[in-house]
């Protein structure tokens, strides 16, 4: 094998060299791509760029070539190939490759059920208002939510993230913005809140329905929202209303929990990508752990209810999983997986999640309160 010193790289493409853009459109069928490249190979053309997509059986193939000295022969053979395939061929001669777009690159993900045209229009308008360019759009998922990803260049990423956050709030379309590059690839730890994030419910309220203490729990929650109680104080006060409730009721509560639409698909997709998934909840392990086991979640951190003689005592066991506790759990799970915090993602909806969202490499506000939307990355 030759040493690195003896290896020579080919020269950089000449930005002023003649190029030929081939755009082929029509009904997809086997052999289209091979026919086009076979036609181009007869005159020794080089490939500079290529993009192919099929939507509902309709193919669009774009190829940028260096035509060489036999450009007329090349255009004739490509035209004949297109005609033989029954497809439309557009040939555009020019100079150079695509303009370099190496700065301000971002990935913008838009998700809704259904994803409406005005959602995409609003995202595209925001990108255009920044003077940025959409280089590519692809669909990531179809059901139960439709998700598209836009490759954007020439953007001020923090400003674009802020403005698209406003678009998300106005349109109801979930939008995420992250810098593009290799850092988006590879192993990650994804940590999710549970109540009103992974699930549609608040577990303490479901338990309170069985205890007949919904009004008392709601009153404590209101005091906490007014700043009269911190999370730990409010948790202790709400759990106290559950004293004497048979522990078997928790099985009924678990059965009544409703997953957020797309939650199961999200966890399955993250796991298929090799990501580690964790749940961190200010709720209760007795309900959260069975959900985690069902979904194949790797780590769980939640509060534990004290039980005596088959009934709840109205107390929790151990340290409360509060706002600092959630951030601590994220750090602990990252250390267990050997990942830096820059490789972590946190997803949450409430003020109790803010420390966790701030500690993670990427903080995602999902179905979030205004204070969380303002401080999260997406």
Short mmCIF file of C-alpha atoms in Angstrom, two decimals:
data_model
loop_
_atom_site.label_atom_id
_atom_site.label_comp_id
_atom_site.label_asym_id
_atom_site.label_seq_id
_atom_site.Cartn_x
_atom_site.Cartn_y
_atom_site.Cartn_z
CA UNK A 1 0.00 0.00 0.00
CA UNK A 2 1.51 3.39 -0.92
CA UNK A 3 2.54 5.71 1.89
CA UNK A 4 0.61 8.96 2.45
CA UNK A 5 3.55 10.87 1.00
CA UNK A 6 3.20 9.09 -2.36
CA UNK A 7 -0.55 9.60 -2.67
CA UNK A 8 -1.71 12.45 -4.88
CA UNK A 9 -5.17 13.98 -4.87
CA UNK A 10 -6.93 14.99 -8.07
CA UNK A 11 -7.14 18.73 -8.68
CA UNK A 12 -10.08 20.68 -7.30
CA UNK A 13 -12.90 21.17 -9.84
CA UNK A 14 -12.46 24.39 -11.78
CA UNK A 15 -15.27 26.74 -10.64
CA UNK A 16 -15.28 28.33 -14.10
CA UNK A 17 -15.41 25.05 -16.04
CA UNK A 18 -18.39 24.31 -18.24
CA UNK A 19 -21.04 22.09 -16.68
CA UNK A 20 -24.31 20.59 -17.85
CA UNK A 21 -27.36 20.27 -15.61
CA UNK A 22 -29.58 17.34 -16.59
CA UNK A 23 -33.12 17.39 -15.15
CA UNK A 24 -35.23 14.34 -15.93
CA UNK A 25 -38.88 14.02 -14.84
CA UNK A 26 -41.60 11.48 -15.46
CA UNK A 27 -43.12 8.19 -14.35
CA UNK A 28 -40.73 6.07 -12.32
CA UNK A 29 -39.78 2.59 -13.47
CA UNK A 30 -36.78 0.27 -13.19
CA UNK A 31 -33.83 1.24 -15.37
CA UNK A 32 -34.33 5.01 -15.60
CA UNK A 33 -31.21 5.97 -13.64
CA UNK A 34 -29.01 3.39 -15.36
CA UNK A 35 -30.16 4.56 -18.81
CA UNK A 36 -29.24 8.18 -18.07
CA UNK A 37 -25.79 7.37 -16.71
CA UNK A 38 -25.10 4.87 -19.49
CA UNK A 39 -25.83 7.62 -22.02
CA UNK A 40 -23.48 10.02 -20.22
CA UNK A 41 -20.73 7.42 -19.86
CA UNK A 42 -20.32 7.04 -23.63
CA UNK A 43 -18.60 10.43 -23.81
CA UNK A 44 -16.68 10.20 -20.53
CA UNK A 45 -18.62 12.84 -18.59
CA UNK A 46 -17.81 13.27 -14.89
CA UNK A 47 -20.43 13.50 -12.15
CA UNK A 48 -20.30 16.60 -9.93
CA UNK A 49 -23.65 16.30 -8.17
CA UNK A 50 -26.75 14.14 -8.26
CA UNK A 51 -30.16 14.17 -6.59
CA UNK A 52 -33.05 11.77 -7.17
CA UNK A 53 -36.47 11.60 -5.54
CA UNK A 54 -39.66 9.66 -6.20
CA UNK A 55 -42.99 11.02 -4.95
CA UNK A 56 -46.14 8.98 -5.65
CA UNK A 57 -44.48 7.20 -8.55
CA UNK A 58 -43.18 10.41 -10.17
CA UNK A 59 -39.40 10.58 -10.49
CA UNK A 60 -37.24 13.69 -10.57
CA UNK A 61 -33.55 13.12 -11.32
CA UNK A 62 -31.06 16.00 -11.40
CA UNK A 63 -27.45 15.40 -12.43
CA UNK A 64 -24.66 17.96 -12.79
CA UNK A 65 -21.98 16.83 -15.24
CA UNK A 66 -18.75 18.07 -16.76
CA UNK A 67 -19.58 17.52 -20.45
CA UNK A 68 -16.03 17.34 -21.78
CA UNK A 69 -15.15 18.17 -25.39
CA UNK A 70 -18.16 16.30 -26.86
CA UNK A 71 -20.93 18.39 -25.28
CA UNK A 72 -23.12 18.26 -28.37
CA UNK A 73 -22.87 14.48 -28.52
CA UNK A 74 -23.66 14.27 -24.80
CA UNK A 75 -26.77 16.44 -25.06
CA UNK A 76 -27.99 14.46 -28.06
CA UNK A 77 -27.59 11.10 -26.32
CA UNK A 78 -29.24 12.33 -23.12
CA UNK A 79 -32.15 13.72 -25.12
CA UNK A 80 -32.56 10.42 -26.95
CA UNK A 81 -32.39 8.49 -23.66
CA UNK A 82 -35.15 10.65 -22.20
CA UNK A 83 -37.33 10.23 -25.27
CA UNK A 84 -36.87 6.45 -25.18
CA UNK A 85 -38.00 6.45 -21.55
CA UNK A 86 -40.98 8.67 -22.30
CA UNK A 87 -39.69 11.30 -19.87
CA UNK A 88 -39.11 15.04 -20.02
CA UNK A 89 -35.46 16.10 -20.21
CA UNK A 90 -34.24 19.64 -19.53
CA UNK A 91 -30.58 20.40 -20.28
CA UNK A 92 -29.08 23.62 -18.94
CA UNK A 93 -25.48 24.51 -19.82
CA UNK A 94 -23.52 26.73 -17.48
CA UNK A 95 -20.33 27.05 -15.50
CA UNK A 96 -19.24 25.70 -12.14
CA UNK A 97 -20.88 23.70 -9.39
CA UNK A 98 -23.47 24.83 -6.84
CA UNK A 99 -22.52 27.97 -4.96
CA UNK A 100 -20.68 27.01 -1.80
CA UNK A 101 -22.97 27.02 1.20
CA UNK A 102 -20.74 26.15 4.11
CA UNK A 103 -21.83 28.82 6.58
CA UNK A 104 -25.02 29.17 8.56
CA UNK A 105 -26.07 25.59 7.85
CA UNK A 106 -29.00 24.27 9.87
CA UNK A 107 -31.48 21.42 9.92
CA UNK A 108 -35.07 22.59 10.36
CA UNK A 109 -37.61 19.89 11.23
CA UNK A 110 -41.35 20.65 11.00
CA UNK A 111 -43.91 18.21 12.37
CA UNK A 112 -47.70 18.24 12.60
CA UNK A 113 -50.71 15.97 12.29
CA UNK A 114 -51.69 16.76 9.64
CA UNK A 115 -48.88 18.88 8.22
CA UNK A 116 -50.72 21.60 6.32
CA UNK A 117 -49.48 23.69 3.44
CA UNK A 118 -49.62 26.89 5.51
CA UNK A 119 -47.25 25.25 8.03
CA UNK A 120 -44.61 24.70 5.34
CA UNK A 121 -45.28 28.15 3.86
CA UNK A 122 -44.73 29.80 7.25
CA UNK A 123 -41.43 27.96 7.76
CA UNK A 124 -40.24 28.80 4.24
CA UNK A 125 -41.22 32.45 4.66
CA UNK A 126 -39.22 32.70 7.88
CA UNK A 127 -36.16 31.16 6.19
CA UNK A 128 -36.50 33.55 3.25
CA UNK A 129 -36.88 36.54 5.58
CA UNK A 130 -33.42 35.73 6.95
CA UNK A 131 -31.95 35.74 3.45
CA UNK A 132 -31.21 32.04 3.88
CA UNK A 133 -31.69 29.28 1.33
CA UNK A 134 -33.50 25.93 1.47
CA UNK A 135 -31.15 23.47 -0.22
CA UNK A 136 -33.15 20.29 0.26
CA UNK A 137 -36.45 19.08 1.74
CA UNK A 138 -37.20 15.47 2.63
CA UNK A 139 -39.97 13.64 4.45
CA UNK A 140 -38.92 11.84 7.63
CA UNK A 141 -42.24 10.34 8.72
CA UNK A 142 -45.79 10.03 7.44
CA UNK A 143 -47.93 8.69 10.32
CA UNK A 144 -49.15 9.32 13.00
CA UNK A 145 -47.48 12.67 12.38
CA UNK A 146 -46.00 14.02 9.16
CA UNK A 147 -42.44 15.27 9.53
CA UNK A 148 -40.25 17.04 6.99
CA UNK A 149 -36.64 18.17 7.30
CA UNK A 150 -35.26 21.23 5.52
CA UNK A 151 -31.53 21.66 4.92
CA UNK A 152 -30.94 25.41 5.25
CA UNK A 153 -27.81 27.43 4.52
CA UNK A 154 -26.84 31.07 4.95
CA UNK A 155 -28.79 31.47 8.20
CA UNK A 156 -28.06 33.07 11.54
CA UNK A 157 -29.03 29.87 13.38
CA UNK A 158 -29.85 31.38 16.82
CA UNK A 159 -32.03 34.09 15.24
CA UNK A 160 -33.70 31.61 12.92
CA UNK A 161 -34.44 29.33 15.89
CA UNK A 162 -36.03 32.23 17.77
CA UNK A 163 -38.18 33.32 14.84
CA UNK A 164 -39.29 29.79 14.00
CA UNK A 165 -40.23 29.37 17.66
CA UNK A 166 -42.71 32.19 17.14
CA UNK A 167 -43.95 30.51 13.96
CA UNK A 168 -44.47 27.30 15.92
CA UNK A 169 -46.49 29.10 18.60
CA UNK A 170 -48.63 30.87 15.99
CA UNK A 171 -49.32 27.89 13.72
CA UNK A 172 -49.33 24.93 16.11
CA UNK A 173 -46.68 23.19 14.00
CA UNK A 174 -43.81 21.72 16.06
CA UNK A 175 -40.51 23.08 14.73
CA UNK A 176 -36.95 22.17 15.72
CA UNK A 177 -33.79 23.94 14.58
CA UNK A 178 -30.28 22.56 15.04
CA UNK A 179 -26.90 23.40 13.50
CA UNK A 180 -26.05 21.01 10.68
CA UNK A 181 -22.91 18.90 10.56
CA UNK A 182 -21.47 15.64 11.80
CA UNK A 183 -22.31 16.53 15.41
CA UNK A 184 -25.95 15.70 14.61
CA UNK A 185 -24.97 12.10 13.87
CA UNK A 186 -23.90 9.28 16.14
CA UNK A 187 -24.88 8.09 19.60
CA UNK A 188 -27.12 10.27 21.77
CA UNK A 189 -28.98 10.16 25.05
CA UNK A 190 -32.58 11.39 24.83
CA UNK A 191 -34.20 12.22 28.18
CA UNK A 192 -37.95 12.89 28.30
CA UNK A 193 -40.31 14.26 30.88
CA UNK A 194 -43.42 12.11 31.32
CA UNK A 195 -46.53 14.05 32.41
CA UNK A 196 -47.97 16.08 29.49
CA UNK A 197 -44.96 15.09 27.38
CA UNK A 198 -44.62 11.35 26.88
CA UNK A 199 -48.19 10.95 28.11
CA UNK A 200 -51.22 13.22 27.81
CA UNK A 201 -52.11 13.02 31.50
CA UNK A 202 -50.89 14.26 34.89
CA UNK A 203 -50.48 11.09 36.95
CA UNK A 204 -51.10 12.77 40.32
CA UNK A 205 -54.50 13.92 39.04
CA UNK A 206 -55.41 10.42 37.86
CA UNK A 207 -54.57 9.01 41.30
CA UNK A 208 -56.46 11.84 43.01
CA UNK A 209 -59.59 10.90 41.07
CA UNK A 210 -59.55 7.51 42.82
CA UNK A 211 -58.87 9.15 46.18
CA UNK A 212 -61.62 11.73 45.73
CA UNK A 213 -59.14 14.55 46.29
CA UNK A 214 -59.04 16.17 42.85
CA UNK A 215 -60.11 19.58 44.21
CA UNK A 216 -57.49 19.49 46.97
CA UNK A 217 -54.75 18.56 44.52
CA UNK A 218 -55.87 21.30 42.12
CA UNK A 219 -55.75 23.87 44.95
CA UNK A 220 -52.17 22.89 45.81
CA UNK A 221 -51.20 23.02 42.15
CA UNK A 222 -52.63 26.54 41.90
CA UNK A 223 -50.62 27.66 44.95
CA UNK A 224 -47.48 26.26 43.35
CA UNK A 225 -48.22 28.10 40.10
CA UNK A 226 -48.61 31.33 42.12
CA UNK A 227 -45.16 30.79 43.61
CA UNK A 228 -46.42 30.09 47.14
CA UNK A 229 -44.89 26.59 47.11
CA UNK A 230 -41.86 25.11 45.39
CA UNK A 231 -42.15 21.78 43.58
CA UNK A 232 -41.04 19.63 46.52
CA UNK A 233 -43.48 21.33 48.89
CA UNK A 234 -46.34 21.02 46.42
CA UNK A 235 -45.52 17.36 45.76
CA UNK A 236 -45.57 16.50 49.47
CA UNK A 237 -48.84 18.40 49.92
CA UNK A 238 -50.51 16.65 46.99
CA UNK A 239 -49.27 13.19 47.93
CA UNK A 240 -50.57 13.73 51.47
CA UNK A 241 -54.11 13.82 50.05
CA UNK A 242 -53.66 10.23 48.84
CA UNK A 243 -53.18 8.74 52.31
CA UNK A 244 -55.08 5.48 52.81
CA UNK A 245 -55.63 4.77 49.10
CA UNK A 246 -55.18 1.05 48.25
CA UNK A 247 -51.95 0.55 46.32
CA UNK A 248 -53.82 -1.71 43.86
CA UNK A 249 -55.45 1.45 42.49
CA UNK A 250 -52.14 2.30 40.81
CA UNK A 251 -52.69 -0.56 38.36
CA UNK A 252 -55.98 1.03 37.30
CA UNK A 253 -54.20 4.37 36.95
CA UNK A 254 -51.52 2.81 34.77
CA UNK A 255 -54.17 1.26 32.54
CA UNK A 256 -55.87 4.64 32.07
CA UNK A 257 -52.73 6.53 31.04
CA UNK A 258 -52.85 7.82 27.45
CA UNK A 259 -49.62 8.01 25.50
CA UNK A 260 -49.11 11.19 23.50
CA UNK A 261 -49.77 10.48 19.78
CA UNK A 262 -46.47 9.50 18.19
CA UNK A 263 -44.74 8.72 21.51
CA UNK A 264 -44.45 5.01 20.84
CA UNK A 265 -43.15 5.66 17.32
CA UNK A 266 -40.66 8.21 18.63
CA UNK A 267 -39.15 5.83 21.18
CA UNK A 268 -39.06 2.97 18.68
CA UNK A 269 -37.33 5.20 16.10
CA UNK A 270 -34.79 6.51 18.60
CA UNK A 271 -33.96 2.97 19.69
CA UNK A 272 -33.60 1.83 16.07
CA UNK A 273 -31.03 4.60 15.59
CA UNK A 274 -29.03 3.23 18.51
CA UNK A 275 -29.92 6.09 20.85
CA UNK A 276 -30.33 5.64 24.60
CA UNK A 277 -33.74 6.75 25.91
CA UNK A 278 -34.51 7.79 29.48
CA UNK A 279 -37.59 9.01 31.34
CA UNK A 280 -37.24 11.54 34.15
CA UNK A 281 -40.43 12.36 35.99
CA UNK A 282 -41.67 14.34 38.94
CA UNK A 283 -44.44 11.72 39.00
CA UNK A 284 -44.30 8.25 40.40
CA UNK A 285 -42.16 5.23 39.55
CA UNK A 286 -45.06 2.88 40.25
CA UNK A 287 -46.76 4.22 37.12
CA UNK A 288 -43.77 5.36 35.04
CA UNK A 289 -41.67 2.18 35.27
CA UNK A 290 -44.29 -0.11 33.64
CA UNK A 291 -44.63 2.42 30.79
CA UNK A 292 -40.85 2.47 30.38
CA UNK A 293 -40.67 -1.33 30.32
CA UNK A 294 -43.42 -1.51 27.70
CA UNK A 295 -41.64 1.02 25.45
CA UNK A 296 -38.14 -0.39 25.93
CA UNK A 297 -36.77 2.69 27.70
CA UNK A 298 -33.25 2.31 29.11
CA UNK A 299 -33.28 4.48 32.25
CA UNK A 300 -35.98 5.80 34.59
CA UNK A 301 -35.91 8.32 37.42
CA UNK A 302 -39.13 9.13 39.30
CA UNK A 303 -40.50 9.52 42.82
CA UNK A 304 -41.50 6.49 44.90
CA UNK A 305 -44.71 6.40 46.92
CA UNK A 306 -44.47 4.96 50.42
CA UNK A 307 -46.74 1.94 50.99
CA UNK A 308 -47.69 0.30 54.28
CA UNK A 309 -50.11 -2.61 54.72
CA UNK A 310 -51.17 -2.33 51.09
CA UNK A 311 -52.11 1.34 51.29
CA UNK A 312 -50.42 4.64 50.44
CA UNK A 313 -49.14 6.51 53.48
CA UNK A 314 -49.34 9.93 51.86
CA UNK A 315 -45.56 10.24 51.74
CA UNK A 316 -42.78 9.70 49.19
CA UNK A 317 -39.63 7.69 49.81
CA UNK A 318 -36.16 9.14 49.20
CA UNK A 319 -35.16 12.37 47.51
CA UNK A 320 -37.78 14.19 45.49
CA UNK A 321 -37.19 14.32 41.73
CA UNK A 322 -37.60 18.07 41.32
CA UNK A 323 -36.13 20.65 38.96
CA UNK A 324 -32.49 20.18 40.10
CA UNK A 325 -33.09 16.44 40.42
CA UNK A 326 -34.07 16.12 36.77
CA UNK A 327 -30.89 17.86 35.63
CA UNK A 328 -28.85 15.65 37.97
CA UNK A 329 -30.48 12.54 36.49
CA UNK A 330 -29.60 13.66 32.96
CA UNK A 331 -25.96 14.13 33.97
CA UNK A 332 -25.90 10.76 35.73
CA UNK A 333 -27.37 8.89 32.76
CA UNK A 334 -24.94 10.62 30.37
CA UNK A 335 -22.02 9.52 32.56
CA UNK A 336 -23.34 5.95 32.66
CA UNK A 337 -23.48 5.91 28.85
CA UNK A 338 -20.06 7.56 28.49
CA UNK A 339 -21.52 10.53 26.61
CA UNK A 340 -20.70 14.23 26.99
CA UNK A 341 -23.62 16.53 27.73
CA UNK A 342 -23.27 17.92 24.20
CA UNK A 343 -24.58 14.54 22.98
CA UNK A 344 -27.75 14.71 25.08
CA UNK A 345 -31.28 15.84 24.24
CA UNK A 346 -33.87 16.80 26.85
CA UNK A 347 -37.60 17.10 26.14
CA UNK A 348 -40.02 18.75 28.54
CA UNK A 349 -42.98 21.06 28.96
CA UNK A 350 -42.87 22.78 32.35
CA UNK A 351 -40.74 25.04 34.55
CA UNK A 352 -39.67 21.93 36.45
CA UNK A 353 -37.81 20.84 33.29
CA UNK A 354 -35.85 24.05 32.72
CA UNK A 355 -32.61 22.98 34.45
CA UNK A 356 -32.64 19.71 32.52
CA UNK A 357 -33.30 21.52 29.22
CA UNK A 358 -30.48 23.95 29.97
CA UNK A 359 -28.00 21.20 30.87
CA UNK A 360 -28.63 19.15 27.73
CA UNK A 361 -26.85 19.70 24.45
CA UNK A 362 -30.27 20.29 22.90
CA UNK A 363 -33.34 21.33 24.89
CA UNK A 364 -36.70 20.67 23.23
CA UNK A 365 -39.88 22.38 24.46
CA UNK A 366 -42.81 20.09 23.72
CA UNK A 367 -46.39 21.23 24.28
CA UNK A 368 -44.69 23.73 26.53
CA UNK A 369 -45.64 26.57 28.81
CA UNK A 370 -44.51 30.03 27.57
CA UNK A 371 -41.59 30.26 30.02
CA UNK A 372 -40.21 26.98 28.66
CA UNK A 373 -40.69 27.91 24.99
CA UNK A 374 -38.71 31.10 25.57
CA UNK A 375 -35.70 29.30 27.05
CA UNK A 376 -35.55 26.00 25.15
CA UNK A 377 -33.48 25.48 21.99
CA UNK A 378 -36.49 24.26 20.01
#
